[in-house]
Short mmCIF file of C-alpha atoms in Angstrom, two decimals:
data_model
loop_
_atom_site.label_atom_id
_atom_site.label_comp_id
_atom_site.label_asym_id
_atom_site.label_seq_id
_atom_site.Cartn_x
_atom_site.Cartn_y
_atom_site.Cartn_z
CA MET X 166 -1.67 12.44 -8.33
CA ARG X 167 -4.95 11.91 -10.16
CA PRO X 168 -7.08 8.76 -10.06
CA ALA X 169 -7.42 6.51 -13.10
CA ARG X 170 -10.83 5.01 -13.84
CA ASN X 171 -9.48 1.47 -14.06
CA VAL X 172 -6.31 -0.57 -14.54
CA GLU X 173 -6.45 -0.24 -18.32
CA ALA X 174 -6.67 3.57 -18.15
CA PHE X 175 -3.87 3.68 -15.61
CA MET X 176 -1.56 1.54 -17.73
CA ARG X 177 -2.11 3.75 -20.76
CA ALA X 178 -0.76 6.77 -18.86
CA PRO X 179 0.41 6.00 -15.31
CA LEU X 180 2.60 9.01 -14.54
CA ALA X 181 1.20 11.22 -11.76
CA ARG X 182 -1.79 8.87 -11.40
CA TYR X 183 -3.06 6.04 -9.22
CA VAL X 184 -5.55 3.22 -9.61
CA VAL X 185 -7.74 1.70 -6.91
CA ALA X 186 -8.61 -2.01 -6.80
CA PRO X 187 -10.72 -3.77 -4.15
CA ARG X 188 -7.70 -4.57 -1.98
CA PHE X 189 -4.86 -2.37 -3.18
CA VAL X 190 -3.93 0.98 -4.64
CA PHE X 191 -1.05 1.29 -7.10
CA TRP X 192 0.47 4.70 -7.72
CA CYS X 193 3.13 6.19 -9.96
CA ARG X 194 4.37 9.60 -8.82
CA ASP X 195 6.68 10.06 -11.81
CA ALA X 196 9.12 8.09 -13.97
CA THR X 197 11.44 7.56 -10.97
CA LEU X 198 9.04 6.54 -8.19
CA ARG X 199 6.08 4.20 -7.89
CA GLY X 200 4.53 1.98 -5.26
CA ALA X 201 1.54 0.17 -3.85
CA ALA X 202 -0.41 -0.23 -0.62
CA LEU X 203 -2.21 -3.52 0.09
CA TRP X 204 -4.95 -4.33 2.59
CA GLY X 205 -7.43 -6.99 3.59
CA ARG X 206 -7.20 -10.55 2.26
CA LEU X 207 -5.41 -10.76 -1.10
CA SER X 208 -6.78 -13.19 -3.66
CA VAL X 209 -5.13 -14.67 -6.74
CA GLY X 210 -7.08 -12.14 -8.80
CA ASP X 211 -5.60 -9.27 -6.80
CA VAL X 212 -2.09 -10.65 -7.29
CA GLU X 213 -2.64 -11.13 -11.01
CA GLN X 214 -3.73 -7.51 -11.35
CA LEU X 215 -0.69 -6.33 -9.39
CA ILE X 216 1.67 -8.40 -11.51
CA ARG X 217 0.13 -7.04 -14.68
CA ILE X 218 0.75 -3.48 -13.52
CA MET X 219 4.24 -4.13 -12.15
CA GLU X 220 5.41 -5.76 -15.35
CA ASP X 221 4.64 -2.61 -17.32
CA GLU X 222 7.88 -0.60 -17.21
CA ARG X 223 7.52 1.44 -20.38
CA PHE X 224 7.22 4.72 -18.56
CA MET X 225 9.97 4.23 -15.97
CA GLN X 226 13.48 5.66 -16.06
CA LYS X 227 16.01 3.16 -14.76
CA PRO X 228 16.80 2.93 -11.98
CA TRP X 229 13.69 3.94 -10.06
CA ASP X 230 12.47 3.77 -6.46
CA VAL X 231 9.66 1.60 -5.09
CA VAL X 232 7.60 1.88 -1.89
CA GLN X 233 5.55 -1.16 -0.83
CA ASP X 234 3.13 -0.62 2.06
CA VAL X 235 1.85 -3.93 3.47
CA ARG X 236 0.87 -2.67 6.94
CA ARG X 237 -2.80 -3.42 6.44
CA LEU X 238 -2.56 -6.89 4.94
CA GLU X 239 -4.69 -9.34 6.89
CA SER X 240 -4.11 -12.59 4.99
CA PHE X 241 -3.40 -14.24 1.63
CA ASP X 242 -5.12 -17.01 -0.22
CA SER X 243 -2.53 -19.80 -0.39
CA ASP X 244 -2.69 -19.74 -4.19
CA ALA X 245 -2.08 -15.99 -4.12
CA VAL X 246 1.10 -16.49 -2.08
CA ALA X 247 2.35 -19.17 -4.48
CA ARG X 248 1.61 -17.02 -7.53
CA TYR X 249 3.36 -13.95 -6.13
CA LEU X 250 6.45 -15.82 -4.96
CA ALA X 251 6.79 -17.69 -8.25
CA TRP X 252 6.61 -14.44 -10.18
CA ALA X 253 8.88 -12.50 -7.83
CA GLN X 254 11.65 -15.09 -8.02
CA THR X 255 11.86 -14.56 -11.77
CA ARG X 256 12.45 -10.85 -11.14
CA LEU X 257 15.35 -11.05 -8.71
CA ALA X 258 18.06 -10.94 -11.35
CA GLU X 259 16.62 -7.69 -12.72
CA GLU X 260 16.34 -6.01 -9.34
CA ARG X 261 19.85 -4.55 -9.40
CA LYS X 262 19.37 -3.13 -12.88
CA LYS X 263 15.92 -1.64 -12.52
CA VAL X 264 15.38 -0.59 -8.93
CA ARG X 265 17.51 1.94 -7.11
CA ARG X 266 15.85 1.55 -3.73
CA ARG X 267 12.90 -0.53 -2.48
CA ALA X 268 11.31 0.55 0.79
CA ILE X 269 8.89 -1.87 2.46
CA VAL X 270 6.52 -0.60 5.16
CA TYR X 271 5.28 -3.54 7.18
CA GLY X 272 3.01 -4.35 10.11
CA ALA X 273 3.06 -7.00 12.80
CA GLY X 274 0.90 -9.59 11.05
CA ILE X 275 1.92 -12.80 9.30
CA PRO X 276 1.08 -11.53 5.76
CA ALA X 277 3.47 -8.60 6.11
CA LEU X 278 6.16 -10.96 7.41
CA VAL X 279 5.64 -13.20 4.37
CA VAL X 280 6.37 -10.27 2.05
CA THR X 281 9.41 -9.01 3.98
CA GLY X 282 10.66 -12.55 4.65
CA PHE X 283 10.67 -13.28 0.94
CA TYR X 284 13.28 -10.59 0.32
CA SER X 285 15.44 -11.87 3.15
CA LEU X 286 15.16 -15.50 2.05
CA PHE X 287 16.18 -14.89 -1.54
CA GLY X 288 18.92 -12.43 -0.76
CA LEU X 289 18.16 -9.26 -2.65
CA PRO X 290 20.99 -6.73 -2.80
CA ALA X 291 21.39 -4.08 -0.14
CA ASN X 292 19.11 -1.62 -1.92
CA TRP X 293 16.03 -2.60 0.11
CA ARG X 294 14.98 -1.79 3.66
CA ILE X 295 11.96 -2.43 5.88
CA PHE X 296 10.30 0.24 8.01
CA ASN X 297 7.64 0.49 10.68
CA GLU X 298 6.69 4.02 9.65
CA PRO X 299 5.97 5.17 6.09
CA ARG X 300 7.52 8.60 6.66
CA GLU X 301 10.87 6.96 7.41
CA ALA X 302 10.59 4.93 4.21
CA PHE X 303 10.18 8.04 2.07
CA LEU X 304 12.99 9.87 3.85
CA TRP X 305 15.30 6.92 3.17
CA LEU X 306 14.79 7.45 -0.56
CA GLU X 307 16.76 10.69 -0.17
CA ARG X 308 14.52 12.67 -2.44
CA PRO X 309 14.27 16.44 -1.88
CA ASP X 310 10.48 16.20 -1.87
CA ALA X 311 10.33 13.18 0.46
CA GLU X 312 8.08 14.79 3.10
CA ALA X 313 5.61 16.06 0.53
CA LEU X 314 5.62 12.68 -1.21
CA PHE X 315 4.86 10.91 2.06
CA GLU X 316 1.89 13.16 2.73
CA GLU X 317 0.60 12.83 -0.82
CA VAL X 318 0.81 9.03 -0.86
CA GLU X 319 -0.82 8.73 2.58
CA GLU X 320 -3.68 10.85 1.28
CA VAL X 321 -3.98 8.66 -1.82
CA ILE X 322 -4.13 5.53 0.36
CA ALA X 323 -6.74 7.03 2.68
CA ARG X 324 -8.82 8.14 -0.31
CA ALA X 325 -8.50 4.71 -1.93
CA MET X 326 -9.56 2.82 1.17
CA GLY X 327 -12.38 5.26 1.80
CA ALA X 328 -13.63 4.73 -1.76
CA GLN X 329 -14.05 1.04 -0.98
CA ALA X 330 -16.07 1.86 2.13
CA PRO X 331 -17.41 5.45 2.24
CA GLU X 332 -18.11 5.13 5.97
CA ILE X 333 -14.38 5.09 6.77
CA GLY X 334 -13.89 8.83 6.23
CA PRO X 335 -16.61 9.88 8.71
CA LEU X 336 -15.40 7.25 11.19
CA ARG X 337 -11.87 8.67 11.14
CA ALA X 338 -13.18 12.20 11.47
CA TYR X 339 -15.24 11.17 14.49
CA LEU X 340 -12.31 9.39 16.13
CA ALA X 341 -10.13 12.46 15.70
CA GLY X 342 -12.47 14.40 17.96
CA HIS X 343 -13.66 11.67 20.36
CA LEU X 344 -10.64 9.46 20.81
CA ALA X 345 -10.50 9.40 24.61
CA ALA X 346 -13.71 7.43 25.11
CA ALA X 347 -14.40 5.96 21.70
CA SER X 348 -16.24 2.64 21.47
CA VAL X 349 -17.57 0.83 18.44
CA GLU X 350 -21.11 1.26 19.79
CA ASP X 351 -20.70 5.02 20.24
CA VAL X 352 -19.18 5.48 16.80
CA ALA X 353 -21.89 3.41 15.10
CA THR X 354 -24.57 5.49 16.83
CA ALA X 355 -22.87 8.74 15.86
CA LEU X 356 -22.68 7.64 12.23
CA GLY X 357 -26.29 6.44 12.19
CA MET X 358 -25.32 2.81 11.65
CA SER X 359 -25.66 -0.48 13.41
CA VAL X 360 -22.53 -2.01 14.92
CA ARG X 361 -22.77 -4.86 12.42
CA SER X 362 -22.99 -2.46 9.45
CA LEU X 363 -19.99 -0.51 10.71
CA GLN X 364 -17.94 -3.66 11.18
CA ARG X 365 -18.92 -4.83 7.70
CA ALA X 366 -17.74 -1.51 6.22
CA LEU X 367 -14.47 -1.81 8.11
CA GLY X 368 -13.98 -5.28 6.73
CA VAL X 369 -14.56 -4.07 3.16
CA ALA X 370 -11.85 -1.45 3.70
CA GLY X 371 -9.47 -4.08 5.03
CA THR X 372 -9.31 -2.66 8.55
CA THR X 373 -10.85 -3.10 12.01
CA PHE X 374 -12.20 -0.75 14.64
CA ARG X 375 -9.26 -1.55 16.89
CA ASP X 376 -6.79 -0.74 14.09
CA GLU X 377 -8.54 2.55 13.38
CA VAL X 378 -8.32 3.56 17.04
CA VAL X 379 -4.62 2.64 17.12
CA TRP X 380 -3.90 4.71 14.02
CA ALA X 381 -5.94 7.64 15.35
CA ARG X 382 -3.83 7.58 18.50
CA ILE X 383 -0.63 7.51 16.46
CA GLU X 384 -1.81 10.49 14.42
CA GLU X 385 -2.75 12.38 17.56
CA ALA X 386 0.69 11.67 19.04
CA LYS X 387 2.38 12.96 15.89
#
């Protein structure tokens, strides 16, 4: 998938493209699959942008699949929660007609539970599932290219988050080779940054040093 310069450019031709916003990336693999990954603290503005994109269905072939990755959500503005829930409730009746399968990848935090709890509370049909691992979510879609799609989307997400904070790429590369004894002080020194600057960059990307270490360990285990 190729990046779009902005939301407007993406909406003009979304197929095989993705668009990066400050706290989310929205992608459209083809006319049968699209999704989003969210991170950090979502504002009303973020939600409004997401709604604007999700309401555009001109290029989709019904029914299609959706993958929502909310693992990295840290929090919502209260107004953002209210806006999303109010909009989503108006869409429930159309869910059966438009979406074949909806896979939700969630984390352990409250924001992710808000998203997944919404679907449970309002009783969507059985075409949605929640997953701890994104690979499992893509495999559940039963697409012949599921493994390749998983890898492509994970790369898009990593690229999107790195674009918000260029330091994230070098940090992850360093962790991959120094995971056993990694500390925030050591990593900051290796990257030529202060600890405060590194933590600020992590915050911009919607992550933390602890989360990056955890994910590096998971990747090493895989």
